[in-house]
Coordinates of C-alpha atoms in Angstrom, one line a residue:
M1 CA 72.0 133.8 98.3
P2 CA 73.0 131.9 95.2
T3 CA 70.4 131.7 92.4
V4 CA 69.0 128.4 91.2
H5 CA 71.9 127.9 88.8
D6 CA 74.8 129.6 90.6
W7 CA 75.6 126.4 92.5
I8 CA 76.1 124.6 89.2
S9 CA 78.0 127.3 87.2
D10 CA 80.0 128.6 90.2
P11 CA 80.2 126.1 93.0
L12 CA 83.5 127.6 94.2
G13 CA 81.5 130.8 94.9
V14 CA 79.3 128.8 97.3
V15 CA 82.4 127.3 98.9
E16 CA 84.1 130.7 99.3
G17 CA 80.9 132.2 100.8
L18 CA 80.7 129.5 103.5
F19 CA 84.4 129.7 104.1
A20 CA 84.1 133.4 104.8
Q21 CA 81.8 132.4 107.7
S22 CA 84.4 130.1 109.1
N23 CA 85.1 132.3 112.1
T24 CA 81.5 132.1 113.3
C25 CA 80.9 128.6 111.8
P26 CA 83.8 126.2 112.5
D27 CA 82.0 123.3 110.7
W28 CA 81.8 125.2 107.4
E29 CA 83.3 122.2 105.5
K30 CA 80.4 120.0 106.6
K31 CA 77.9 122.7 105.6
V32 CA 79.4 122.8 102.1
V33 CA 78.7 119.1 101.6
E34 CA 75.2 119.5 103.2
Y35 CA 74.4 122.4 100.9
F36 CA 75.1 120.5 97.7
K37 CA 73.4 117.4 99.0
E38 CA 70.3 119.5 99.7
K39 CA 70.4 121.0 96.2
L40 CA 70.6 117.5 94.7
K41 CA 67.7 116.1 96.7
P42 CA 64.8 116.9 94.4
N43 CA 64.0 114.0 92.0
D44 CA 65.1 115.9 88.9
A45 CA 67.9 118.0 90.4
H46 CA 70.7 115.7 89.2
T47 CA 69.4 116.1 85.6
W48 CA 70.4 119.8 85.7
V49 CA 74.0 118.9 86.2
P50 CA 76.1 118.3 83.1
S51 CA 77.6 114.9 82.7
L52 CA 81.2 114.0 81.7
N53 CA 79.9 110.8 80.3
D54 CA 77.7 112.5 77.7
V55 CA 79.3 115.9 77.0
P56 CA 82.7 116.6 75.3
L57 CA 85.1 118.1 77.8
H58 CA 85.7 121.3 75.8
Y59 CA 82.0 122.1 76.2
L60 CA 82.2 122.1 80.0
K61 CA 82.9 125.2 81.9
P62 CA 86.0 124.9 84.1
N63 CA 85.3 125.1 87.8
S64 CA 81.6 124.3 87.3
L65 CA 79.7 121.4 88.9
V66 CA 79.6 118.3 86.8
K67 CA 78.7 114.6 87.4
F68 CA 80.6 111.5 86.3
R69 CA 79.2 107.9 86.2
C70 CA 82.3 105.8 86.7
M71 CA 84.1 102.9 88.3
V72 CA 87.1 103.2 90.7
Q73 CA 89.9 101.6 88.7
D74 CA 92.8 102.5 91.0
M75 CA 93.4 104.3 94.3
F76 CA 96.5 106.4 94.6
D77 CA 98.4 107.4 97.8
P78 CA 96.9 110.2 99.8
E79 CA 98.3 113.7 99.1
F80 CA 98.7 116.9 101.1
F81 CA 97.4 120.3 100.1
M82 CA 96.9 123.7 101.6
G83 CA 93.3 123.7 102.9
V84 CA 93.8 127.3 104.1
Y85 CA 96.6 129.6 103.0
E86 CA 97.5 133.3 103.2
T87 CA 98.8 135.5 100.4
N88 CA 101.1 138.5 100.4
D89 CA 98.9 140.6 98.1
P90 CA 98.2 143.9 100.0
T91 CA 95.4 144.9 97.5
L92 CA 93.1 142.2 98.7
D93 CA 90.6 142.8 101.5
S94 CA 91.2 139.2 102.9
K95 CA 94.5 137.6 102.4
V96 CA 93.3 134.3 103.9
K97 CA 92.1 131.9 101.2
C98 CA 90.4 128.5 100.9
G99 CA 92.5 125.9 99.1
K100 CA 89.9 123.1 99.2
Y101 CA 88.4 121.8 96.0
K102 CA 91.2 123.5 94.0
D103 CA 94.5 122.3 92.4
I104 CA 96.1 125.7 92.0
T105 CA 96.4 128.5 94.6
E106 CA 95.0 131.9 93.7
G107 CA 95.4 135.5 94.8
G108 CA 99.2 136.2 94.5
Q109 CA 102.2 134.8 96.2
V110 CA 101.6 132.4 99.1
D111 CA 103.0 133.3 102.5
F112 CA 104.4 129.9 103.6
N113 CA 105.3 131.2 107.0
S114 CA 101.8 132.4 107.9
R115 CA 100.2 131.0 111.0
N116 CA 96.9 130.8 109.2
T117 CA 98.2 128.0 106.9
V118 CA 96.3 124.7 107.4
T119 CA 97.7 121.6 105.7
S120 CA 95.0 119.0 104.9
E121 CA 95.0 115.6 103.3
R122 CA 92.9 114.2 100.4
Q123 CA 92.7 110.9 98.6
T124 CA 92.9 110.5 94.8
F125 CA 90.9 107.9 92.9
Y126 CA 91.6 107.1 89.2
C127 CA 88.1 106.6 87.8
V128 CA 87.1 105.4 84.3
P129 CA 83.6 105.0 82.7
I130 CA 81.9 101.8 83.8
P131 CA 83.5 99.2 81.5
G132 CA 81.3 97.7 78.8
E133 CA 78.4 100.1 79.1
S134 CA 75.9 99.5 76.3
Q135 CA 75.1 102.3 73.9
W136 CA 71.4 102.3 74.9
N137 CA 72.6 102.9 78.4
S138 CA 74.4 106.1 77.5
Y139 CA 71.6 107.3 75.2
A140 CA 69.0 106.5 77.9
G141 CA 70.9 108.5 80.5
T142 CA 71.2 111.5 78.1
S143 CA 67.6 111.5 77.0
Q144 CA 66.3 111.1 80.5
A145 CA 68.4 114.0 81.7
R146 CA 66.8 116.4 79.1
V147 CA 69.8 118.7 79.7
V148 CA 72.3 120.3 77.4
P149 CA 73.7 122.9 79.8
S150 CA 77.2 121.6 79.2
T151 CA 77.0 122.1 75.4
S152 CA 75.8 125.6 75.9
Y153 CA 79.4 126.6 76.9
V154 CA 81.0 127.2 73.5
P155 CA 84.6 128.2 73.5
N156 CA 85.8 131.1 71.3
R157 CA 86.6 129.7 67.9
H158 CA 86.8 131.1 64.4
K159 CA 84.9 128.2 63.0
R160 CA 82.3 125.7 64.2
S161 CA 81.1 122.6 62.5
Y162 CA 77.5 122.3 61.2
E163 CA 76.8 119.7 63.8
E164 CA 77.7 122.1 66.5
D165 CA 75.5 124.8 65.0
D166 CA 72.6 122.4 64.8
E167 CA 73.2 121.4 68.4
M168 CA 73.2 125.0 69.6
D169 CA 70.0 125.7 67.7
T170 CA 68.1 122.8 69.2
Q171 CA 68.8 123.7 72.8
P172 CA 65.7 124.1 75.0
Q173 CA 64.6 127.6 75.7
Q174 CA 64.8 127.2 79.5
M175 CA 68.6 126.7 79.3
K176 CA 69.3 130.2 77.8
G177 CA 70.0 131.6 81.2
I178 CA 72.7 129.1 81.8
K179 CA 74.0 129.6 78.3
N180 CA 74.5 133.4 78.9
D181 CA 76.0 132.7 82.4
L182 CA 78.4 130.2 81.1
Q183 CA 79.5 132.2 78.1
S184 CA 80.2 135.3 80.3
H185 CA 83.3 133.5 81.7
G186 CA 86.4 133.8 79.5
N187 CA 88.2 130.7 80.6
I188 CA 91.0 129.0 78.7
E189 CA 89.7 126.1 76.6
P190 CA 91.4 122.8 77.2
K191 CA 91.6 120.8 73.9
R192 CA 89.8 117.5 73.9
Q193 CA 91.3 114.5 72.2
E194 CA 89.7 111.3 71.3
T195 CA 90.8 108.7 73.8
E196 CA 90.7 105.0 73.2
A197 CA 92.0 102.1 75.2
P198 CA 94.7 100.0 73.5
S199 CA 94.3 96.3 73.1
H200 CA 95.6 94.4 76.1
D201 CA 98.5 92.1 75.7
S202 CA 100.4 90.0 78.2
S203 CA 103.8 91.8 77.6
P204 CA 104.9 94.1 80.4
S205 CA 103.8 97.6 79.7
H206 CA 106.1 100.5 80.5
C207 CA 105.1 104.1 80.4
T208 CA 106.0 105.8 77.2
S209 CA 105.5 109.3 75.9
S210 CA 101.9 108.4 74.8
L211 CA 99.4 108.3 77.7
D212 CA 97.7 105.0 78.5
L213 CA 94.4 105.7 80.0
N214 CA 94.3 102.2 81.6
F215 CA 90.8 101.2 80.6
P216 CA 90.0 97.6 81.6
L217 CA 88.5 96.6 78.2
P218 CA 90.2 97.0 74.9
G219 CA 88.7 99.5 72.5
E220 CA 86.9 101.5 75.1
K221 CA 86.4 105.2 74.6
G222 CA 85.6 107.9 77.1
P223 CA 87.0 110.2 79.7
A224 CA 89.1 109.1 82.6
C225 CA 89.2 111.3 85.8
L226 CA 91.4 111.9 88.8
V227 CA 88.7 112.2 91.5
K228 CA 89.9 114.1 94.6
V229 CA 88.1 112.8 97.7
Y230 CA 88.0 114.9 100.9
E231 CA 85.9 112.9 103.3
D232 CA 85.2 109.3 104.2
W233 CA 87.4 107.8 101.5
D234 CA 87.7 104.6 103.5
G235 CA 84.1 103.9 102.6
F236 CA 84.9 103.4 98.9
K237 CA 86.4 100.3 97.4
L238 CA 88.2 99.4 94.2
N239 CA 85.8 98.6 91.4
D240 CA 82.9 100.5 93.1
M241 CA 80.4 102.0 90.7
L242 CA 79.8 105.7 91.6
E243 CA 78.0 108.8 90.4
V244 CA 80.3 111.6 91.4
F245 CA 79.2 115.2 91.7
G246 CA 82.2 117.5 91.9
I247 CA 84.0 120.6 90.7
L248 CA 85.7 120.2 87.4
S249 CA 89.4 121.3 87.2
V250 CA 91.2 121.5 83.9
D251 CA 93.6 124.3 84.6
P252 CA 96.4 124.2 82.0
A253 CA 98.9 125.2 84.7
L254 CA 98.6 121.6 86.0
S255 CA 100.3 120.3 82.8
V256 CA 103.0 123.0 83.1
I257 CA 103.7 122.0 86.7
A258 CA 103.8 118.3 85.7
D259 CA 106.3 119.0 82.9
E260 CA 108.5 121.0 85.2
R261 CA 108.5 118.2 87.8
E262 CA 109.3 115.6 85.1
A263 CA 112.2 117.7 83.7
S264 CA 113.5 118.1 87.3
S265 CA 113.3 114.4 87.8
L266 CA 115.3 113.7 84.7
L267 CA 118.0 116.2 85.6
H268 CA 118.1 115.2 89.3
P269 CA 116.7 111.7 89.6
T270 CA 117.7 111.3 93.3
E271 CA 116.0 114.5 94.5
G272 CA 112.3 113.5 94.0
M273 CA 110.3 110.8 95.7
E274 CA 108.5 109.9 92.5
T275 CA 109.9 108.3 89.4
V276 CA 109.3 109.8 85.9
E277 CA 106.9 107.0 85.1
E278 CA 104.9 107.6 88.3
Q279 CA 104.7 111.3 87.6
R280 CA 103.3 110.7 84.1
V281 CA 100.7 108.4 85.5
H282 CA 99.7 110.4 88.6
S283 CA 99.9 113.9 86.9
P284 CA 98.6 113.4 83.3
P285 CA 97.6 116.4 81.1
A286 CA 94.3 117.9 82.5
S287 CA 93.0 118.2 79.0
L288 CA 93.0 114.3 78.7
V289 CA 92.4 113.4 82.3
P290 CA 90.6 116.2 84.1
R291 CA 90.5 116.5 87.9
L292 CA 87.2 116.2 89.7
H293 CA 87.0 117.5 93.2
M294 CA 84.3 115.4 94.9
L295 CA 81.5 117.2 96.8
Y296 CA 79.2 114.2 96.9
A297 CA 79.2 110.6 95.5
Q298 CA 76.3 108.2 95.2
P299 CA 77.2 104.5 95.1
L300 CA 75.4 102.8 92.3
V301 CA 73.7 99.5 93.0
H302 CA 73.0 99.3 89.3
N303 CA 73.7 101.5 86.3
N304 CA 70.3 101.2 84.5
P305 CA 69.1 104.8 84.0
L306 CA 65.6 103.6 83.1
L307 CA 64.8 102.6 86.7
P308 CA 62.8 105.2 88.7
S309 CA 62.8 105.3 92.5
R310 CA 62.9 101.9 94.3
S311 CA 59.4 102.2 96.0
F312 CA 57.8 103.1 92.6
Y313 CA 59.5 100.4 90.5
L314 CA 58.7 97.6 92.9
N315 CA 55.0 98.4 92.9
F316 CA 55.2 98.8 89.1
Y317 CA 57.0 95.5 88.8
Y318 CA 54.4 93.5 90.6
I319 CA 51.7 94.7 88.3
F320 CA 53.4 94.2 85.0
T321 CA 56.0 91.6 85.5
L322 CA 54.2 88.6 84.2
H323 CA 53.3 90.4 81.0
F324 CA 56.9 91.5 80.5
K325 CA 58.2 88.1 81.1
A326 CA 55.9 86.4 78.6
E327 CA 56.9 88.9 75.9
L328 CA 60.6 88.5 76.7
L329 CA 60.3 84.7 76.7
T330 CA 58.8 84.9 73.2
Y331 CA 61.5 87.1 71.9
L332 CA 64.3 85.0 73.3
T333 CA 62.7 81.8 72.0
H334 CA 62.8 83.3 68.5
V335 CA 66.5 84.3 69.1
L336 CA 67.3 80.7 70.3
L337 CA 65.7 79.3 67.1
G338 CA 62.5 78.1 68.8
D339 CA 64.0 76.6 71.9
S340 CA 61.7 77.8 74.7
L341 CA 63.5 75.8 77.4
A342 CA 66.8 77.5 76.7
A343 CA 65.0 80.8 76.6
E344 CA 63.6 80.2 80.1
Y345 CA 67.0 79.4 81.5
L346 CA 68.6 82.4 79.7
I347 CA 66.1 84.6 81.6
L348 CA 67.0 83.0 84.9
H349 CA 70.7 83.6 84.1
L350 CA 70.1 87.2 83.2
I351 CA 68.4 88.0 86.6
S352 CA 70.9 86.0 88.7
N353 CA 72.8 87.9 91.3
V354 CA 75.3 87.1 94.2
Y355 CA 73.1 88.2 97.1
S356 CA 75.3 86.8 99.9
R357 CA 78.4 84.8 100.7
R358 CA 78.7 81.9 103.1
D359 CA 82.4 81.7 103.9
V360 CA 84.0 81.5 100.4
L361 CA 80.8 80.3 98.7
P362 CA 78.9 82.9 96.6
L363 CA 75.2 82.4 96.9
G364 CA 72.9 83.2 94.0
K365 CA 75.3 83.0 91.0
F366 CA 74.0 81.1 88.0
T367 CA 76.7 80.6 85.3
L368 CA 75.0 79.2 82.2
N369 CA 76.7 77.0 79.6
L370 CA 74.6 77.2 76.4
S371 CA 76.0 74.3 74.3
G372 CA 75.1 73.2 70.8
C373 CA 75.9 76.6 69.3
P374 CA 77.0 76.4 65.6
H375 CA 80.6 77.1 65.1
S376 CA 80.6 78.0 61.4
S377 CA 77.9 80.7 61.5
P378 CA 78.0 84.2 63.2
Y379 CA 75.2 82.9 65.6
T380 CA 77.0 83.7 68.8
E381 CA 77.9 87.2 67.6
H382 CA 74.1 87.9 67.0
L383 CA 73.2 86.3 70.4
Y384 CA 75.7 88.6 72.1
K385 CA 74.1 91.6 70.4
V386 CA 70.7 90.6 71.7
I387 CA 72.1 90.4 75.3
Q388 CA 73.9 93.7 74.8
Q389 CA 70.6 95.3 74.0
L390 CA 69.1 94.0 77.3
V391 CA 71.7 94.6 80.0
P392 CA 73.4 97.8 81.0
S393 CA 77.0 96.5 80.8
S394 CA 78.5 93.6 79.0
Y395 CA 81.6 92.3 77.2
R396 CA 82.1 89.5 74.7
L397 CA 85.4 87.6 75.1
C398 CA 86.2 85.5 72.1
M399 CA 88.2 82.5 73.5
S400 CA 90.4 82.1 70.5
L401 CA 93.9 80.6 71.1
H402 CA 95.5 84.0 70.3
N403 CA 93.3 85.8 72.9
M404 CA 93.9 83.3 75.6
N405 CA 97.7 83.4 75.1
N406 CA 98.0 87.1 74.7
Q407 CA 95.2 89.0 76.4
R408 CA 95.9 90.5 79.9
M409 CA 92.9 89.4 81.9
V410 CA 94.1 89.8 85.5
P411 CA 95.1 93.3 86.7
R412 CA 98.6 93.6 88.0
K413 CA 100.5 96.1 90.1
D414 CA 103.2 98.2 88.3
Y415 CA 105.5 99.3 91.1
T416 CA 107.6 101.5 88.8
A417 CA 104.7 103.7 87.9
N418 CA 102.9 102.9 91.2
R419 CA 99.6 102.1 89.6
L420 CA 97.3 99.1 89.1
V421 CA 97.5 98.1 85.4
S422 CA 94.0 97.0 84.4
G423 CA 92.9 93.7 82.9
T424 CA 89.9 92.4 81.1
L425 CA 88.4 90.9 84.3
Q426 CA 88.5 94.2 86.2
L427 CA 84.7 94.7 85.8
A428 CA 82.0 96.4 87.8
N429 CA 79.3 94.4 89.5
N430 CA 76.4 93.1 87.5
T431 CA 78.4 93.1 84.2
S432 CA 77.4 90.3 81.8
L433 CA 80.5 88.5 80.6
F434 CA 79.9 86.5 77.4
L435 CA 82.5 83.8 76.9
D436 CA 82.4 82.6 73.2
E437 CA 84.1 79.2 73.3
T438 CA 83.0 78.4 69.8
Q439 CA 86.0 80.5 68.7
L440 CA 88.5 78.2 70.4
E441 CA 90.6 76.2 67.9
Q442 CA 93.1 73.5 68.3
G443 CA 96.6 74.4 69.6
Q444 CA 98.7 74.8 72.7
L445 CA 98.0 77.1 75.6
D446 CA 101.1 78.8 76.9
A447 CA 101.7 79.9 80.5
T448 CA 99.7 83.1 80.0
G449 CA 96.8 81.1 78.4
V450 CA 96.8 78.7 81.4
R451 CA 96.7 81.6 83.8
N452 CA 93.8 83.2 81.9
I453 CA 91.8 79.9 81.9
T454 CA 92.5 79.5 85.6
A455 CA 91.4 83.1 86.3
L456 CA 88.1 82.5 84.3
G457 CA 87.5 79.3 86.3
N458 CA 88.0 81.1 89.6
L459 CA 85.7 83.9 88.5
I460 CA 82.9 81.4 87.6
T461 CA 83.3 79.2 90.7
W462 CA 84.1 81.6 93.4
Q463 CA 83.2 85.0 91.9
K464 CA 86.6 86.4 92.7
V465 CA 89.7 87.6 90.8
D466 CA 93.2 87.3 92.2
Y467 CA 95.0 90.5 91.3
D468 CA 98.7 90.1 90.6
F469 CA 100.9 92.1 93.0
N470 CA 104.1 90.4 91.8
Y471 CA 105.2 89.0 95.2
H472 CA 101.7 88.0 96.3
Q473 CA 98.1 87.8 95.0
M474 CA 95.2 89.9 96.4
E475 CA 91.7 88.5 96.2
F476 CA 88.9 90.8 95.0
S477 CA 85.3 89.6 95.2
C478 CA 83.0 90.3 92.2
N479 CA 79.5 89.8 91.0
I480 CA 79.6 89.0 87.3
N481 CA 77.1 87.1 85.2
V482 CA 79.0 84.6 83.0
L483 CA 77.4 83.1 80.0
I484 CA 79.4 80.5 78.0
T485 CA 78.5 79.5 74.5
S486 CA 80.1 76.3 73.1
E487 CA 79.6 73.5 70.6
G488 CA 79.9 70.7 73.2
R489 CA 80.1 70.9 76.9
S490 CA 82.4 73.8 78.0
L491 CA 85.9 73.2 79.2
L492 CA 85.1 75.8 81.9
P493 CA 83.0 75.1 85.0
S494 CA 79.3 76.2 85.0
D495 CA 76.3 76.0 87.3
C496 CA 74.0 74.8 84.6
Q497 CA 74.3 73.4 81.1
V498 CA 71.5 73.7 78.5
H499 CA 72.0 72.1 75.1
L500 CA 70.4 74.2 72.4
R501 CA 67.7 72.3 70.5
P502 CA 66.5 74.4 67.6
T503 CA 63.0 73.8 66.2
L504 CA 63.5 76.5 63.5
N505 CA 65.8 76.1 60.5
P506 CA 65.8 79.5 58.6
P507 CA 67.4 79.3 55.2
N508 CA 69.5 82.4 56.0
L509 CA 70.3 82.5 59.7
E510 CA 71.9 85.9 59.7
E511 CA 68.9 87.6 58.0
Y512 CA 66.5 85.8 60.3
L513 CA 68.3 87.0 63.5
S514 CA 68.6 90.5 62.2
A515 CA 64.9 90.6 61.4
V516 CA 64.0 89.3 64.9
Q517 CA 66.1 92.1 66.5
V518 CA 64.8 94.9 64.2
A519 CA 61.2 93.8 65.1
Q520 CA 61.8 94.9 68.7
V521 CA 61.0 98.6 69.0
P522 CA 62.9 100.7 71.6
S523 CA 59.9 101.0 73.9
Q524 CA 59.6 97.2 74.0
L525 CA 63.3 96.8 74.7
N526 CA 63.0 99.3 77.5
K527 CA 60.3 97.1 79.2
Y528 CA 62.7 94.1 79.0
R529 CA 65.6 96.2 80.5
I530 CA 63.4 97.4 83.4
Y531 CA 62.1 93.9 84.0
L532 CA 65.5 92.3 84.2
S533 CA 67.1 95.0 86.4
V534 CA 64.2 95.0 88.9
A535 CA 64.1 91.2 89.1
R536 CA 67.7 91.2 90.1
A537 CA 67.0 93.8 92.8
L538 CA 64.1 92.0 94.5
N539 CA 64.5 90.5 98.0
Y540 CA 63.7 86.9 98.4
T541 CA 62.7 84.7 101.3
I542 CA 61.7 81.1 102.0
S543 CA 59.3 80.4 104.9
D544 CA 59.9 77.8 107.5
E545 CA 57.0 75.8 106.2
I546 CA 58.4 75.6 102.6
T547 CA 61.9 74.9 104.0
K548 CA 60.5 71.9 105.8
A549 CA 58.6 70.7 102.7
V550 CA 61.7 71.0 100.6
E551 CA 63.7 68.9 103.1
E552 CA 61.0 66.2 103.1
D553 CA 60.9 66.2 99.3
F554 CA 64.7 65.9 99.1
V555 CA 64.6 62.8 101.4
E556 CA 61.7 61.3 99.4
M557 CA 63.6 61.8 96.1
R558 CA 66.7 60.0 97.5
K559 CA 64.7 57.1 98.9
D560 CA 64.6 54.9 95.8
D561 CA 68.0 56.0 94.3
P562 CA 70.4 58.0 96.5
Q563 CA 72.5 58.8 93.5
S564 CA 69.6 60.5 91.7
M565 CA 69.8 63.6 93.8
S566 CA 73.0 64.9 95.4
A567 CA 73.5 67.9 97.6
E568 CA 74.9 69.8 94.6
D569 CA 71.7 68.9 92.7
L570 CA 69.6 70.2 95.5
H571 CA 71.6 73.5 95.7
R572 CA 71.1 74.0 91.9
L573 CA 67.4 73.2 92.3
L574 CA 67.0 75.8 95.1
V575 CA 68.8 78.4 92.9
V576 CA 66.5 77.6 90.0
A577 CA 63.4 77.8 92.3
R578 CA 64.6 81.2 93.6
L579 CA 65.2 82.7 90.1
L580 CA 62.0 81.2 88.7
S581 CA 60.0 82.8 91.6
L582 CA 61.7 86.2 91.0
S583 CA 61.1 86.0 87.3
N584 CA 57.4 85.5 87.9
G585 CA 57.2 88.5 90.3
Q586 CA 57.1 86.4 93.5
N587 CA 59.6 87.3 96.3
T588 CA 59.0 84.1 98.2
L589 CA 59.0 80.5 97.3
S590 CA 55.6 78.7 97.1
R591 CA 54.8 75.0 96.8
D592 CA 53.7 75.6 93.2
G593 CA 57.0 77.4 92.5
W594 CA 59.0 74.5 93.9
M595 CA 57.1 72.0 91.7
K596 CA 57.6 74.2 88.6
A597 CA 61.3 74.4 89.3
K598 CA 61.5 70.6 89.6
Q599 CA 59.7 70.1 86.3
L600 CA 62.0 72.6 84.6
E601 CA 65.1 70.9 85.9
A602 CA 63.7 67.4 84.9
L603 CA 63.3 68.6 81.3
R604 CA 66.8 70.1 81.2
M605 CA 68.4 67.0 82.7
S606 CA 66.5 64.7 80.4
R607 CA 67.7 66.7 77.4
T608 CA 71.3 66.6 78.8
Q609 CA 71.1 62.8 79.1
Q610 CA 69.8 62.4 75.6
Q611 CA 72.7 64.5 74.3
K612 CA 75.2 62.4 76.2
C613 CA 73.8 59.3 74.5
V614 CA 74.3 61.0 71.1
N615 CA 77.8 62.2 71.9
G616 CA 79.2 59.4 74.0
N617 CA 82.6 61.0 74.4
E618 CA 81.2 64.0 76.3
P619 CA 81.7 64.1 80.1

């Protein structure tokens, strides 16, 4: 039987062992998946597995078990492979080999006329790191894992940097067994290169000799993977967040095969089914885009590594939530220059979530327009840094005229390369999108700018993005928190506008905001991160009694002045009441919670009316 670490360092050995029993156990393939699922069941078992997100590729042992926290950016066409094949090598005891979870056949020349050959089908997903993941998210995942098994695989080199020596010296003692095991395999080292996403522009992109890793956000760094899926691939969707456990394949022969196919296509362009551009995209160098043969994938509802098991964190939340909220409210009040009302609404925005859809209407979204932000100072930049420290994934989009007219926001299909070219709005669920409208200057929006503004408006209103497939558009639902900062009322739609009313006027705004952020120690920030993520995950209900009381209250409010409360106002009030209850640790609406929501909305609307009187030209 495999030892405790054999299934990590040599998962193909486990697969081969179960395949050898295929004559007596026809469902051996199912048993392979069950075996690894069972091994990953213990609470800390996943922490033993090296992560592609945290460890350089050249430190990972080829054909070992690794994990990858990612988003499905594209889905390629299914491909055929030899699930079982027979070789012509007479020196081998068994000529019948398993081809599953591999890219290259092994054991000599393949007998293509063998009756034992079984052709199977698998799907390929192009996966990228979750766009906009905060640095604290990566660090939290690494520190929580407490594992450096991947860095214990050191390729043969004449020289190592001091940083590498220090890293080796500080490895935990309990990992020495893995270290010796991994070092005993003399595998070829694939060179790792620093990969960074280019900036998106609206000009058509054609494949060139340099590989575009197709990250949705400009400036992103990290690995991209071709994930080979063998079972139930219809259960996955584009933009899904996954944690994939699979067998790493970085065989240099993959690059040789791809080069030969490309050369053949150039010499005989009519012979192959794939174009040169498609081959470059679908068969990139394994040293840049490794292959990951999926054994098991866990869909991620969230990507906050600080959250423990659901049953634990819900109990934990009920005990400590009010204390956490009070501290977070104080912190955000300082960040918002003493405006406690804006801080309250910002918390409601950060915990908002599309929990359901009624026809085309997304329920639960709460796009906040924070107006009154100064244009001349770097205030919005500091505000975004604060939010970036609180949420797992975020992106700040400066709405300058240049960005609006040049940035590619909507993904589009490239039929020449047969891939989906990513755009800024191809984001995973629960991402915080920070739209900085204070950067917008006077000028003319061109056709691209108008399309981008329309796409942002559709995202905010309907929580959907229409991907461009040239001859038609395909609608993809999303769940993205949008915060708009502006001087006056935003030109984009929003669910709620709060005009910033500072009560503090520090002589040096930048120094003040930096000091407020530095004052928050990491343990305190972790409390806020747990609080916000759990509040989003809580279920919420309204009893029949409260529903009836709300209906009666709505009729009463419209009695004297029917214009004072519209159906849209009631809907927003119900959303505020829901978020206010959840922020206070209550998963059902009470009469007291309803009254507090009404008071909060009355304060906000009163401030909005006063601001309209000051700026009479505002809508």
